[in-house]
Short mmCIF file of C-alpha atoms and ligand atoms in Angstrom, two decimals:
data_model
loop_
_atom_site.label_atom_id
_atom_site.label_comp_id
_atom_site.label_asym_id
_atom_site.label_seq_id
_atom_site.Cartn_x
_atom_site.Cartn_y
_atom_site.Cartn_z
CA UNK A 19 10.69 8.02 -10.97
CA UNK A 20 9.77 4.49 -9.95
CA UNK A 21 7.06 3.17 -12.23
CA UNK A 22 5.19 -0.06 -12.85
CA UNK A 23 4.85 -1.63 -16.29
CA UNK A 24 1.33 -2.64 -17.30
CA UNK A 25 0.93 -5.45 -19.84
CA UNK A 26 -0.56 -4.22 -23.12
CA UNK A 27 -0.16 -0.55 -22.20
CA UNK A 28 2.46 2.15 -22.73
CA UNK A 29 1.49 3.75 -19.43
CA UNK A 30 4.27 3.95 -16.86
CA UNK A 31 2.40 4.01 -13.59
CA UNK A 32 4.26 5.79 -10.76
CA UNK A 33 4.43 3.40 -7.82
CA UNK A 34 2.95 4.74 -4.60
CA UNK A 35 3.14 3.17 -1.20
CA UNK A 36 3.71 -0.55 -0.92
CA UNK A 37 1.68 -2.07 1.89
CA UNK A 38 2.55 -5.61 2.88
CA UNK A 39 0.80 -8.27 4.95
CA UNK A 40 2.83 -10.52 7.24
CA UNK A 41 1.76 -14.05 8.20
CA UNK A 42 -1.22 -14.19 5.83
CA UNK A 43 -0.81 -17.93 5.18
CA UNK A 44 -1.20 -20.32 8.11
CA UNK A 45 1.69 -22.65 7.21
CA UNK A 46 4.07 -19.71 6.82
CA UNK A 47 2.96 -18.25 10.18
CA UNK A 48 3.83 -21.64 11.73
CA UNK A 49 7.21 -21.96 10.02
CA UNK A 50 8.10 -18.54 11.47
CA UNK A 51 7.50 -20.08 14.89
CA UNK A 52 4.29 -18.26 15.70
CA UNK A 53 0.52 -18.49 15.55
CA UNK A 54 -1.73 -16.78 13.06
CA UNK A 55 -2.01 -13.19 14.35
CA UNK A 56 -5.42 -12.02 15.59
CA UNK A 57 -5.13 -8.89 13.44
CA UNK A 58 -3.21 -8.52 10.17
CA UNK A 59 0.50 -7.66 10.47
CA UNK A 60 1.19 -4.66 8.23
CA UNK A 61 4.47 -3.15 7.10
CA UNK A 62 5.62 -0.95 4.22
CA UNK A 63 8.26 -0.69 1.54
CA UNK A 64 9.31 2.59 -0.12
CA UNK A 65 9.23 3.18 -3.89
CA UNK A 66 13.03 2.87 -3.94
CA UNK A 67 12.61 -0.83 -3.10
CA UNK A 68 11.18 -1.59 -6.55
CA UNK A 69 13.11 -3.88 -8.92
CA UNK A 70 11.96 -4.93 -12.40
CA UNK A 71 11.99 -8.28 -14.11
CA UNK A 72 15.61 -9.02 -15.04
CA UNK A 73 17.01 -6.86 -12.22
CA UNK A 74 19.18 -7.51 -9.21
CA UNK A 75 18.50 -7.75 -5.50
CA UNK A 76 21.45 -6.29 -3.61
CA UNK A 77 22.31 -7.42 -0.07
CA UNK A 78 23.40 -4.44 2.03
CA UNK A 79 26.56 -4.79 4.11
CA UNK A 80 24.59 -4.84 7.38
CA UNK A 81 23.05 -8.26 6.60
CA UNK A 82 24.19 -11.83 6.05
CA UNK A 83 20.79 -13.50 5.71
CA UNK A 84 18.57 -12.55 2.75
CA UNK A 85 15.33 -14.58 2.40
CA UNK A 86 12.85 -14.95 -0.46
CA UNK A 87 9.07 -14.64 -0.04
CA UNK A 88 7.01 -15.06 -3.23
CA UNK A 89 3.70 -13.19 -3.16
CA UNK A 90 0.72 -12.06 -5.18
CA UNK A 91 0.83 -8.27 -5.55
CA UNK A 92 -2.42 -6.34 -5.94
CA UNK A 93 -2.07 -2.99 -7.74
CA UNK A 94 -4.63 -0.31 -6.92
CA UNK A 95 -6.24 1.59 -9.80
CA UNK A 96 -8.44 4.18 -8.10
CA UNK A 97 -8.71 5.91 -4.74
CA UNK A 98 -10.17 3.69 -2.03
CA UNK A 99 -10.97 5.07 1.42
CA UNK A 100 -13.21 3.19 3.86
CA UNK A 101 -14.50 0.86 1.16
CA UNK A 102 -16.70 -2.16 1.84
CA UNK A 103 -15.53 -5.63 0.82
CA UNK A 104 -18.29 -5.72 -1.80
CA UNK A 105 -16.81 -2.66 -3.54
CA UNK A 106 -13.14 -3.42 -2.94
CA UNK A 107 -12.39 -5.24 -6.19
CA UNK A 108 -13.62 -2.23 -8.22
CA UNK A 109 -10.44 -0.45 -7.09
CA UNK A 110 -8.01 -3.09 -8.42
CA UNK A 111 -6.05 -2.17 -11.54
CA UNK A 112 -4.25 -5.47 -11.84
CA UNK A 113 -2.03 -8.16 -10.38
CA UNK A 114 1.64 -9.07 -10.44
CA UNK A 115 3.97 -11.64 -8.96
CA UNK A 116 6.36 -10.09 -6.47
CA UNK A 117 9.11 -10.97 -4.03
CA UNK A 118 9.05 -9.62 -0.48
CA UNK A 119 12.82 -9.87 -0.02
CA UNK A 120 13.66 -9.88 3.66
CA UNK A 121 16.86 -9.41 5.66
CA UNK A 122 15.90 -12.14 8.13
CA UNK A 123 18.77 -11.52 10.53
CA UNK A 124 17.78 -7.86 10.89
CA UNK A 125 14.10 -8.77 11.18
CA UNK A 126 14.76 -11.35 13.92
CA UNK A 127 16.85 -8.86 15.89
CA UNK A 128 14.16 -6.18 15.49
CA UNK A 129 11.45 -8.61 16.68
CA UNK A 130 13.48 -9.46 19.79
CA UNK A 131 13.99 -5.79 20.62
CA UNK A 132 10.43 -4.74 19.71
CA UNK A 133 11.78 -2.47 16.98
CA UNK A 134 10.36 -1.70 13.51
CA UNK A 135 11.13 -3.78 10.40
CA UNK A 136 11.86 -0.82 8.11
CA UNK A 137 15.42 -1.83 7.24
CA UNK A 138 14.73 -5.60 7.15
CA UNK A 139 11.80 -5.20 4.75
CA UNK A 140 12.27 -1.86 3.01
CA UNK A 141 15.92 -1.73 1.93
CA UNK A 142 16.75 -0.78 -1.69
CA UNK A 143 15.80 -3.65 -4.08
CA UNK A 144 13.58 -5.43 -1.53
CA UNK A 145 10.53 -5.35 -3.82
CA UNK A 146 10.93 -7.06 -7.20
CA UNK A 147 7.61 -6.86 -9.09
CA UNK A 148 6.69 -8.33 -12.49
CA UNK A 149 4.78 -6.56 -15.25
CA UNK A 150 1.26 -5.83 -13.98
CA UNK A 151 -1.51 -7.89 -15.59
CA UNK A 152 -4.81 -5.98 -15.91
CA UNK A 153 -7.54 -7.28 -13.59
CA UNK A 154 -9.87 -8.12 -16.49
CA UNK A 155 -7.36 -10.77 -17.58
CA UNK A 156 -7.36 -12.40 -14.12
CA UNK A 157 -10.86 -13.81 -13.64
CA UNK A 158 -10.25 -15.30 -10.19
CA UNK A 159 -7.24 -13.93 -8.24
CA UNK A 160 -8.16 -16.27 -5.35
CA UNK A 161 -7.40 -19.27 -7.60
CA UNK A 162 -3.78 -18.55 -8.53
CA UNK A 163 -0.71 -20.70 -8.01
CA UNK A 164 2.50 -19.18 -6.65
CA UNK A 165 5.87 -20.76 -7.44
CA UNK A 166 9.43 -19.81 -6.72
CA UNK A 167 12.51 -21.55 -8.09
CA UNK A 168 16.06 -20.77 -7.04
CA UNK A 169 18.67 -22.08 -9.47
CA UNK A 170 15.98 -24.28 -11.06
CA UNK A 171 14.95 -25.88 -7.74
CA UNK A 172 11.39 -25.33 -6.46
CA UNK A 173 11.55 -23.59 -3.07
CA UNK A 174 7.99 -22.30 -2.64
CA UNK A 175 4.72 -23.57 -4.06
CA UNK A 176 1.36 -22.36 -2.81
CA UNK A 177 -2.09 -21.17 -3.74
CA UNK A 178 -3.77 -17.79 -3.19
CA UNK A 179 -6.90 -19.61 -1.97
CA UNK A 180 -4.95 -20.30 1.26
CA UNK A 181 -4.64 -16.60 2.16
CA UNK A 182 -6.10 -15.96 5.64
CA UNK A 183 -7.36 -12.48 4.76
CA UNK A 184 -8.60 -12.62 1.15
CA UNK A 185 -8.12 -9.82 -1.37
CA UNK A 186 -11.46 -7.97 -0.88
CA UNK A 187 -11.08 -8.15 2.92
CA UNK A 188 -7.47 -6.97 2.69
CA UNK A 189 -8.37 -3.94 0.57
CA UNK A 190 -11.33 -3.08 2.81
CA UNK A 191 -9.21 -3.45 5.97
CA UNK A 192 -6.28 -1.39 4.69
CA UNK A 193 -8.62 1.31 3.31
CA UNK A 194 -9.87 1.98 6.83
CA UNK A 195 -6.31 2.89 7.87
CA UNK A 196 -4.65 4.22 4.69
CA UNK A 197 -6.23 5.96 1.73
CA UNK A 198 -5.32 3.66 -1.16
CA UNK A 199 -4.37 5.44 -4.38
CA UNK A 200 -3.68 4.54 -8.00
CA UNK A 201 -0.23 2.96 -8.16
CA UNK A 202 -0.21 1.67 -4.60
CA UNK A 203 0.80 -1.98 -4.27
CA UNK A 204 -0.32 -4.57 -1.74
CA UNK A 205 1.96 -7.55 -1.07
CA UNK A 206 -0.52 -10.16 0.16
CA UNK A 207 1.78 -12.46 2.13
CA UNK A 208 3.82 -15.55 1.33
CA UNK A 209 3.06 -19.28 1.50
CA UNK A 210 5.45 -21.58 3.36
CA UNK A 211 8.93 -22.50 2.20
CA UNK A 212 10.79 -19.24 2.74
CA UNK A 213 14.55 -19.56 2.94
CA UNK A 214 17.94 -17.99 2.26
CA UNK A 215 19.44 -16.90 -1.05
CA UNK A 216 23.04 -15.99 -1.75
CA UNK A 217 25.08 -13.84 -4.14
CA UNK A 218 24.98 -15.43 -7.60
CA UNK A 219 21.58 -17.09 -7.08
CA UNK A 220 18.95 -16.77 -9.82
CA UNK A 221 15.33 -16.49 -8.66
CA UNK A 222 12.38 -17.27 -10.92
CA UNK A 223 8.96 -16.40 -9.49
CA UNK A 224 5.84 -17.34 -11.41
CA UNK A 225 2.09 -17.28 -11.28
CA UNK A 226 1.61 -19.87 -14.04
CA UNK A 227 -0.44 -18.51 -16.93
CA UNK A 228 -0.28 -14.97 -15.56
CA UNK A 229 3.12 -13.52 -14.78
CA UNK A 230 6.79 -14.25 -14.20
CA UNK A 231 9.74 -12.47 -12.68
CA UNK A 232 13.47 -13.23 -12.80
CA UNK A 233 16.02 -11.55 -10.56
CA UNK A 234 19.55 -12.34 -9.45
CA UNK A 235 21.23 -11.74 -6.11
CA UNK A 236 24.46 -9.84 -5.49
CA UNK A 237 26.25 -7.98 -2.71
CA UNK A 238 25.74 -4.25 -2.70
MG1 LIG B 19 6.02 -11.32 3.03
#
């Protein structure tokens, strides 16, 4: 069973589907060589992608180019189907810092061929997630800072206020396509500064004052 840890609780919350937004920060959309998409880019990760704080991200043999993407993760607490933006935040259980680990070589090849990103984005260990901080302890999730250090060097630094589709709009949008359920996770996109990591690297993702996550990288 793949479960999330909630700060201050003994509950082990089974993780459901992980829905992820692509290109939800303008500067990241540009660094990927494209414009901001007219509609949100959505992809998924399976529960087997989950990695805890202190765990390892394993590069499968089919790839030679693993990239980091630090993101705010929204964890759903109650069923949301066709919800309005004004109600959306009532369905949030909490927040975490996560890493949308990406096999960039596979993703680039898939983009060229018009194929899905399932392997590039959903491989085992592609979704490290910190302990979940209950929503009542996060007064303004649109005012968080995202940082990622690799080997002590800052690689990504951004702010959730720069998200193109904000959290209420994201939940409302996704709920018109997917029924959102308790334990589902939403990766809300990464700010600019994505780049490669290698076996032996130590990643430290933080939302200062809220959450942190440490993982290392190895070959599978
Ligand atoms: Mg991402």
